[in-house]
């Protein structure tokens, strides 16, 4: 289950929802961050009342923290949860990286590789050094004191090799996830794109030194699920979110979310949605999204329809359905039981 990041404030009854998911046997809960609430604090707060469910970030943005700071947080969370933490990482996009964090965006693949290497060596409790170029440790140049020294974490890890998942959308980044991570966190996965992503993952698995194979690699796909008799009303809840990402989460000519839907064949719709959204006509942008586009990445409508649509995900590379939209339900706690019964 994916609780996402907050809008104006924390989602209502989130603590109850998390405890219910733990009781019902859900495998994991995830939090997120963009440029408001952070991913770690809510996960620690709500996760403290659980005993079994895994706790993951989807995703921590690389530019928000140095690699060693992320490793510190991950090790701390892993101890507090008795080894239930999943570290989900992602590069975000240039508007957030440069506009919010004041960091440089170029070379995201190389930065990700270097970042994860430092995190893994920190968690393994090595003396951490890095030649850079993105995260040199220790930092010694003309603007420093020259007193930086290689250090080892004072904290002994709960697990020396805790799982790292990578949020990725483009084929090169997906291949990188298969090569250096333990799992992949697709944001907008469509069963129609399964062959495309299988090929990207296979490329990563085939690289020398790949950590995993297809048999032990996890794919947790974020899929909005709205079970309701009113099909159009359920789809409208998803349309608003898709309009935000396709229309507003990126600039013209560089919107990674738009690219995902364009590869599915929705390029003309995406162009219309982006034009409307960037012109401030957000309601019209959402209304321009057809039900078929919603169905590509979401499960909406009456329980029988959701159950039928769900069967399309079962033969894909997805190993876990990461349910989004729970907080939109009239009674999310009762809705979780309905969801479990519908998809079991």
CSV table of C-alpha atoms in Angstrom, one decimal:
chain,number,residue,atom,x,y,z
A,1,UNK,CA,0.0,0.0,0.0
A,2,UNK,CA,1.3,3.4,-1.0
A,3,UNK,CA,0.3,6.5,1.2
A,4,UNK,CA,2.3,8.9,-1.0
A,5,UNK,CA,3.2,12.3,0.1
A,6,UNK,CA,0.9,14.9,1.7
A,7,UNK,CA,-0.9,17.7,0.1
A,8,UNK,CA,-2.0,20.4,2.5
A,9,UNK,CA,-1.6,18.1,5.5
A,10,UNK,CA,-1.4,14.5,6.6
A,11,UNK,CA,-4.1,12.1,5.2
A,12,UNK,CA,-7.0,11.5,7.6
A,13,UNK,CA,-6.9,8.2,9.6
A,14,UNK,CA,-3.5,7.3,8.2
A,15,UNK,CA,-2.4,5.6,11.4
A,16,UNK,CA,-5.6,3.4,11.4
A,17,UNK,CA,-5.0,2.6,7.7
A,18,UNK,CA,-1.5,1.4,8.4
A,19,UNK,CA,-2.5,-0.7,11.4
A,20,UNK,CA,-5.3,-2.3,9.4
A,21,UNK,CA,-2.9,-3.1,6.5
A,22,UNK,CA,-0.6,-4.7,9.0
A,23,UNK,CA,-3.5,-6.8,10.5
A,24,UNK,CA,-4.8,-7.8,7.0
A,25,UNK,CA,-1.5,-9.2,5.9
A,26,UNK,CA,-0.4,-6.5,3.4
A,27,UNK,CA,3.2,-7.0,2.5
A,28,UNK,CA,4.5,-3.4,2.7
A,29,UNK,CA,3.5,0.2,3.1
A,30,UNK,CA,5.3,3.0,1.4
A,31,UNK,CA,5.6,6.8,1.8
A,32,UNK,CA,6.9,9.4,-0.6
A,33,UNK,CA,8.3,12.9,-0.9
A,34,UNK,CA,8.3,15.7,-3.4
A,35,UNK,CA,8.7,19.2,-2.1
A,36,UNK,CA,6.6,19.1,1.1
A,37,UNK,CA,6.3,16.3,3.6
A,38,UNK,CA,9.4,14.0,3.7
A,39,UNK,CA,9.3,10.3,3.3
A,40,UNK,CA,11.0,9.1,6.5
A,41,UNK,CA,9.2,10.9,9.3
A,42,UNK,CA,5.6,9.6,8.5
A,43,UNK,CA,6.9,6.1,7.9
A,44,UNK,CA,8.6,6.0,11.3
A,45,UNK,CA,5.6,7.5,13.1
A,46,UNK,CA,3.0,5.3,11.6
A,47,UNK,CA,5.3,2.2,11.4
A,48,UNK,CA,5.9,2.3,15.1
A,49,UNK,CA,2.4,0.8,15.7
A,50,UNK,CA,3.0,-2.1,13.3
A,51,UNK,CA,4.7,-5.5,14.0
A,52,UNK,CA,5.0,-7.3,10.7
A,53,UNK,CA,4.5,-5.2,7.6
A,54,UNK,CA,7.6,-3.9,5.7
A,55,UNK,CA,8.2,-0.1,5.6
A,56,UNK,CA,9.5,1.5,2.4
A,57,UNK,CA,10.2,4.8,0.8
A,58,UNK,CA,8.9,5.4,-2.7
A,59,UNK,CA,11.0,7.4,-3.1
A,60,UNK,CA,13.6,9.3,-1.2
A,61,UNK,CA,15.0,11.9,-3.6
A,62,UNK,CA,18.8,11.6,-4.1
A,63,UNK,CA,19.3,15.3,-4.1
A,64,UNK,CA,17.6,15.8,-0.7
A,65,UNK,CA,20.3,14.1,1.3
A,66,UNK,CA,23.9,13.1,0.8
A,67,UNK,CA,24.5,9.4,0.4
A,68,UNK,CA,25.9,9.0,3.9
A,69,UNK,CA,22.9,10.9,5.4
A,70,UNK,CA,20.5,8.5,3.6
A,71,UNK,CA,22.5,5.5,4.8
A,72,UNK,CA,22.3,6.8,8.4
A,73,UNK,CA,18.5,7.2,8.1
A,74,UNK,CA,18.2,3.8,6.5
A,75,UNK,CA,20.2,2.0,9.2
A,76,UNK,CA,18.3,3.8,11.9
A,77,UNK,CA,14.9,2.8,10.4
A,78,UNK,CA,16.1,-0.7,9.9
A,79,UNK,CA,17.0,-1.0,13.6
A,80,UNK,CA,13.7,0.6,14.8
A,81,UNK,CA,11.7,-1.7,12.6
A,82,UNK,CA,13.6,-4.9,13.4
A,83,UNK,CA,14.8,-5.3,9.8
A,84,UNK,CA,11.6,-4.3,8.0
A,85,UNK,CA,12.9,-1.3,6.1
A,86,UNK,CA,13.1,-0.9,2.3
A,87,UNK,CA,15.2,2.0,1.0
A,88,UNK,CA,13.5,3.3,-2.2
A,89,UNK,CA,15.5,5.9,-4.0
A,90,UNK,CA,15.0,8.0,-7.1
A,91,UNK,CA,16.6,11.0,-8.9
A,92,UNK,CA,13.3,13.1,-9.2
A,93,UNK,CA,13.4,15.6,-12.0
A,94,UNK,CA,15.3,18.8,-12.9
A,95,UNK,CA,12.5,21.2,-11.7
A,96,UNK,CA,12.7,19.8,-8.2
A,97,UNK,CA,16.4,19.0,-8.0
A,98,UNK,CA,17.5,22.4,-9.3
A,99,UNK,CA,14.5,24.5,-8.2
A,100,UNK,CA,13.9,23.1,-4.7
A,101,UNK,CA,17.2,21.5,-3.6
A,102,UNK,CA,19.5,23.8,-5.5
A,103,UNK,CA,21.5,20.8,-6.8
A,104,UNK,CA,22.7,20.0,-10.2
A,105,UNK,CA,20.7,17.5,-12.2
A,106,UNK,CA,22.9,16.3,-15.1
A,107,UNK,CA,24.1,12.7,-15.4
A,108,UNK,CA,21.4,11.1,-13.3
A,109,UNK,CA,22.4,7.5,-14.1
A,110,UNK,CA,26.0,8.1,-13.1
A,111,UNK,CA,24.9,9.9,-10.0
A,112,UNK,CA,22.6,7.1,-9.0
A,113,UNK,CA,25.3,4.5,-9.5
A,114,UNK,CA,27.8,6.4,-7.3
A,115,UNK,CA,25.2,7.3,-4.7
A,116,UNK,CA,24.0,3.7,-4.2
A,117,UNK,CA,27.6,2.5,-4.0
A,118,UNK,CA,28.3,4.9,-1.2
A,119,UNK,CA,25.1,3.9,0.6
A,120,UNK,CA,25.9,0.2,0.4
A,121,UNK,CA,29.5,0.7,1.7
A,122,UNK,CA,28.2,2.8,4.5
A,123,UNK,CA,25.6,0.2,5.5
A,124,UNK,CA,28.3,-2.5,5.3
A,125,UNK,CA,30.3,-0.4,7.8
A,126,UNK,CA,33.3,0.1,5.6
A,127,UNK,CA,35.6,3.2,5.9
A,128,UNK,CA,33.9,5.2,3.3
A,129,UNK,CA,35.8,7.0,0.6
A,130,UNK,CA,34.7,8.0,-2.9
A,131,UNK,CA,36.7,9.5,-5.8
A,132,UNK,CA,33.5,11.2,-7.1
A,133,UNK,CA,33.0,13.0,-9.3
A,134,UNK,CA,29.5,13.6,-7.9
A,135,UNK,CA,30.0,12.7,-4.2
A,136,UNK,CA,33.7,12.9,-3.4
A,137,UNK,CA,34.6,11.7,0.1
A,138,UNK,CA,36.4,13.1,1.9
A,139,UNK,CA,35.8,16.5,0.3
A,140,UNK,CA,39.2,18.1,-0.2
A,141,UNK,CA,39.5,21.0,-2.6
A,142,UNK,CA,40.6,24.7,-2.6
A,143,UNK,CA,37.5,25.7,-0.7
A,144,UNK,CA,37.8,23.3,2.3
A,145,UNK,CA,39.8,23.1,5.4
A,146,UNK,CA,41.6,20.0,4.2
A,147,UNK,CA,40.8,18.3,7.5
A,148,UNK,CA,38.2,15.9,6.2
A,149,UNK,CA,39.0,12.2,6.9
A,150,UNK,CA,37.6,8.9,5.9
A,151,UNK,CA,35.1,7.6,8.4
A,152,UNK,CA,33.2,4.5,9.3
A,153,UNK,CA,29.6,4.6,10.7
A,154,UNK,CA,29.5,4.4,14.5
A,155,UNK,CA,26.2,2.5,14.2
A,156,UNK,CA,26.4,-1.2,13.6
A,157,UNK,CA,23.7,-2.1,11.0
A,158,UNK,CA,20.8,-4.4,11.8
A,159,UNK,CA,21.4,-5.8,8.3
A,160,UNK,CA,24.6,-5.3,6.5
A,161,UNK,CA,22.8,-5.5,3.1
A,162,UNK,CA,19.4,-4.0,3.5
A,163,UNK,CA,17.3,-3.9,0.3
A,164,UNK,CA,17.5,-0.9,-2.0
A,165,UNK,CA,14.8,-0.4,-4.6
A,166,UNK,CA,15.1,2.1,-7.4
A,167,UNK,CA,12.3,4.3,-8.8
A,168,UNK,CA,12.7,4.4,-12.5
A,169,UNK,CA,10.6,5.1,-15.6
A,170,UNK,CA,13.0,5.2,-18.7
A,171,UNK,CA,14.5,2.0,-20.1
A,172,UNK,CA,18.1,3.0,-19.2
A,173,UNK,CA,17.1,3.7,-15.6
A,174,UNK,CA,15.1,0.5,-15.4
A,175,UNK,CA,18.1,-1.5,-16.7
A,176,UNK,CA,20.2,0.2,-14.0
A,177,UNK,CA,17.7,-0.9,-11.3
A,178,UNK,CA,18.0,-4.5,-12.5
A,179,UNK,CA,21.8,-4.2,-12.4
A,180,UNK,CA,22.5,-2.5,-9.0
A,181,UNK,CA,19.3,-2.6,-7.0
A,182,UNK,CA,17.2,-5.3,-5.3
A,183,UNK,CA,13.9,-4.1,-6.7
A,184,UNK,CA,12.2,-1.6,-9.1
A,185,UNK,CA,9.4,0.9,-8.2
A,186,UNK,CA,7.5,1.8,-11.4
A,187,UNK,CA,5.1,4.7,-10.9
A,188,UNK,CA,2.9,4.2,-14.0
A,189,UNK,CA,3.0,0.6,-15.1
A,190,UNK,CA,0.7,-0.8,-17.8
A,191,UNK,CA,0.4,-4.5,-18.5
A,192,UNK,CA,0.6,-3.5,-22.2
A,193,UNK,CA,4.2,-2.3,-21.6
A,194,UNK,CA,5.3,-5.6,-20.1
A,195,UNK,CA,7.5,-6.7,-23.0
A,196,UNK,CA,9.2,-3.3,-23.1
A,197,UNK,CA,10.1,-3.4,-19.4
A,198,UNK,CA,11.0,-7.1,-19.5
A,199,UNK,CA,13.6,-6.2,-22.2
A,200,UNK,CA,15.0,-3.3,-20.1
A,201,UNK,CA,15.2,-5.5,-17.0
A,202,UNK,CA,16.9,-8.3,-18.9
A,203,UNK,CA,19.5,-5.9,-20.1
A,204,UNK,CA,20.4,-5.0,-16.5
A,205,UNK,CA,20.3,-8.6,-15.3
A,206,UNK,CA,22.8,-9.6,-18.1
A,207,UNK,CA,25.4,-7.1,-17.0
A,208,UNK,CA,28.5,-8.3,-15.3
A,209,UNK,CA,28.2,-8.0,-11.5
A,210,UNK,CA,24.4,-7.7,-11.5
A,211,UNK,CA,23.1,-8.2,-8.0
A,212,UNK,CA,19.9,-10.1,-8.8
A,213,UNK,CA,18.2,-12.2,-11.4
A,214,UNK,CA,14.6,-12.1,-12.6
A,215,UNK,CA,13.8,-14.9,-10.1
A,216,UNK,CA,14.8,-12.9,-6.9
A,217,UNK,CA,14.1,-9.3,-8.0
A,218,UNK,CA,11.1,-7.5,-6.7
A,219,UNK,CA,8.9,-5.2,-8.8
A,220,UNK,CA,6.4,-3.1,-6.7
A,221,UNK,CA,4.2,-1.3,-9.2
A,222,UNK,CA,2.1,1.7,-7.9
A,223,UNK,CA,-1.4,1.1,-9.1
A,224,UNK,CA,-4.4,3.4,-8.1
A,225,UNK,CA,-7.3,1.2,-7.0
A,226,UNK,CA,-10.7,2.8,-6.5
A,227,UNK,CA,-13.5,0.3,-5.9
A,228,UNK,CA,-16.9,2.0,-6.4
A,229,UNK,CA,-20.1,1.4,-8.2
A,230,UNK,CA,-19.7,4.8,-9.9
A,231,UNK,CA,-17.2,4.0,-12.6
A,232,UNK,CA,-16.9,7.5,-13.9
A,233,UNK,CA,-16.5,9.0,-10.4
A,234,UNK,CA,-13.8,6.5,-9.6
A,235,UNK,CA,-12.0,7.2,-12.9
A,236,UNK,CA,-12.2,10.9,-12.2
A,237,UNK,CA,-10.2,10.5,-9.0
A,238,UNK,CA,-7.4,8.9,-11.0
A,239,UNK,CA,-7.7,11.4,-13.9
A,240,UNK,CA,-6.9,14.3,-11.6
A,241,UNK,CA,-3.7,12.6,-10.5
A,242,UNK,CA,-2.7,11.7,-14.0
A,243,UNK,CA,-3.3,15.2,-15.2
A,244,UNK,CA,-1.0,16.5,-12.5
A,245,UNK,CA,1.9,14.2,-13.5
A,246,UNK,CA,1.4,14.3,-17.3
A,247,UNK,CA,0.6,18.0,-17.3
A,248,UNK,CA,2.5,19.6,-14.4
A,249,UNK,CA,5.2,17.4,-13.1
A,250,UNK,CA,7.8,18.4,-15.6
A,251,UNK,CA,8.5,21.0,-18.3
A,252,UNK,CA,7.6,21.0,-21.9
A,253,UNK,CA,10.1,18.8,-23.7
A,254,UNK,CA,11.2,17.1,-20.5
A,255,UNK,CA,8.5,15.3,-18.6
A,256,UNK,CA,9.5,11.7,-17.7
A,257,UNK,CA,5.9,10.8,-16.7
A,258,UNK,CA,4.5,12.1,-20.0
A,259,UNK,CA,7.1,10.0,-21.8
A,260,UNK,CA,5.8,6.8,-20.1
A,261,UNK,CA,2.2,7.4,-21.4
A,262,UNK,CA,3.5,8.5,-24.8
A,263,UNK,CA,5.3,5.1,-25.2
A,264,UNK,CA,1.9,3.5,-24.6
A,265,UNK,CA,0.5,5.3,-27.6
A,266,UNK,CA,-1.2,8.3,-25.7
A,267,UNK,CA,1.2,10.9,-27.2
A,268,UNK,CA,-1.6,13.1,-28.6
A,269,UNK,CA,-3.7,13.0,-25.4
A,270,UNK,CA,-0.6,13.8,-23.4
A,271,UNK,CA,0.2,16.9,-25.5
A,272,UNK,CA,-3.4,18.1,-25.0
A,273,UNK,CA,-3.3,17.4,-21.3
A,274,UNK,CA,0.0,19.2,-20.9
A,275,UNK,CA,-1.2,22.3,-22.9
A,276,UNK,CA,-4.4,22.6,-20.8
A,277,UNK,CA,-2.6,22.0,-17.5
A,278,UNK,CA,0.2,24.5,-18.1
A,279,UNK,CA,-2.4,27.0,-19.2
A,280,UNK,CA,-4.1,26.7,-15.8
A,281,UNK,CA,-7.1,24.7,-17.1
A,282,UNK,CA,-6.6,21.8,-14.7
A,283,UNK,CA,-10.2,20.5,-14.7
A,284,UNK,CA,-10.2,20.4,-18.5
A,285,UNK,CA,-6.8,18.6,-18.5
A,286,UNK,CA,-8.2,15.9,-16.3
A,287,UNK,CA,-11.4,15.6,-18.4
A,288,UNK,CA,-9.3,15.1,-21.5
A,289,UNK,CA,-8.0,11.8,-20.2
A,290,UNK,CA,-10.1,8.9,-21.6
A,291,UNK,CA,-11.2,5.9,-19.5
A,292,UNK,CA,-8.9,3.6,-21.5
A,293,UNK,CA,-5.9,5.6,-20.5
A,294,UNK,CA,-7.0,5.3,-16.8
A,295,UNK,CA,-7.5,1.6,-17.3
A,296,UNK,CA,-3.9,1.3,-18.5
A,297,UNK,CA,-2.4,2.1,-15.1
A,298,UNK,CA,-5.3,1.8,-12.6
A,299,UNK,CA,-8.1,-0.4,-11.3
A,300,UNK,CA,-11.3,1.4,-11.0
A,301,UNK,CA,-15.0,0.7,-10.8
A,302,UNK,CA,-17.2,-2.0,-9.2
A,303,UNK,CA,-15.5,-4.9,-7.5
A,304,UNK,CA,-16.3,-7.4,-10.3
A,305,UNK,CA,-14.7,-5.0,-12.9
A,306,UNK,CA,-11.6,-4.4,-10.7
A,307,UNK,CA,-11.2,-8.2,-10.3
A,308,UNK,CA,-11.4,-8.7,-14.0
A,309,UNK,CA,-8.9,-5.9,-14.8
A,310,UNK,CA,-6.5,-7.1,-12.1
A,311,UNK,CA,-6.0,-10.4,-14.0
A,312,UNK,CA,-4.0,-8.4,-16.6
A,313,UNK,CA,-1.3,-7.7,-14.0
A,314,UNK,CA,-0.8,-11.2,-12.9
A,315,UNK,CA,1.4,-12.5,-15.8
A,316,UNK,CA,3.6,-9.4,-15.9
A,317,UNK,CA,7.0,-8.7,-14.3
A,318,UNK,CA,5.2,-7.1,-11.4
A,319,UNK,CA,5.6,-9.1,-8.2
A,320,UNK,CA,3.6,-6.8,-5.9
A,321,UNK,CA,0.7,-4.5,-6.6
A,322,UNK,CA,1.4,-1.3,-4.6
A,323,UNK,CA,-2.1,0.1,-4.0
A,324,UNK,CA,-2.6,3.8,-4.3
A,325,UNK,CA,-5.7,5.9,-3.6
A,326,UNK,CA,-6.7,4.4,-0.3
A,327,UNK,CA,-7.2,7.7,1.4
A,328,UNK,CA,-9.8,8.7,-1.3
A,329,UNK,CA,-12.2,5.9,-0.2
A,330,UNK,CA,-15.2,7.0,2.0
A,331,UNK,CA,-14.1,4.5,4.7
A,332,UNK,CA,-10.5,3.5,3.9
A,333,UNK,CA,-10.2,1.1,6.8
A,334,UNK,CA,-13.3,-0.9,5.8
A,335,UNK,CA,-12.2,-0.5,2.2
A,336,UNK,CA,-9.0,-2.3,2.8
A,337,UNK,CA,-10.9,-5.4,3.8
A,338,UNK,CA,-13.0,-5.1,0.6
A,339,UNK,CA,-9.8,-4.7,-1.4
A,340,UNK,CA,-8.2,-7.7,0.1
A,341,UNK,CA,-11.3,-9.8,-0.6
A,342,UNK,CA,-11.6,-8.5,-4.2
A,343,UNK,CA,-8.0,-9.2,-5.2
A,344,UNK,CA,-7.3,-12.3,-3.2
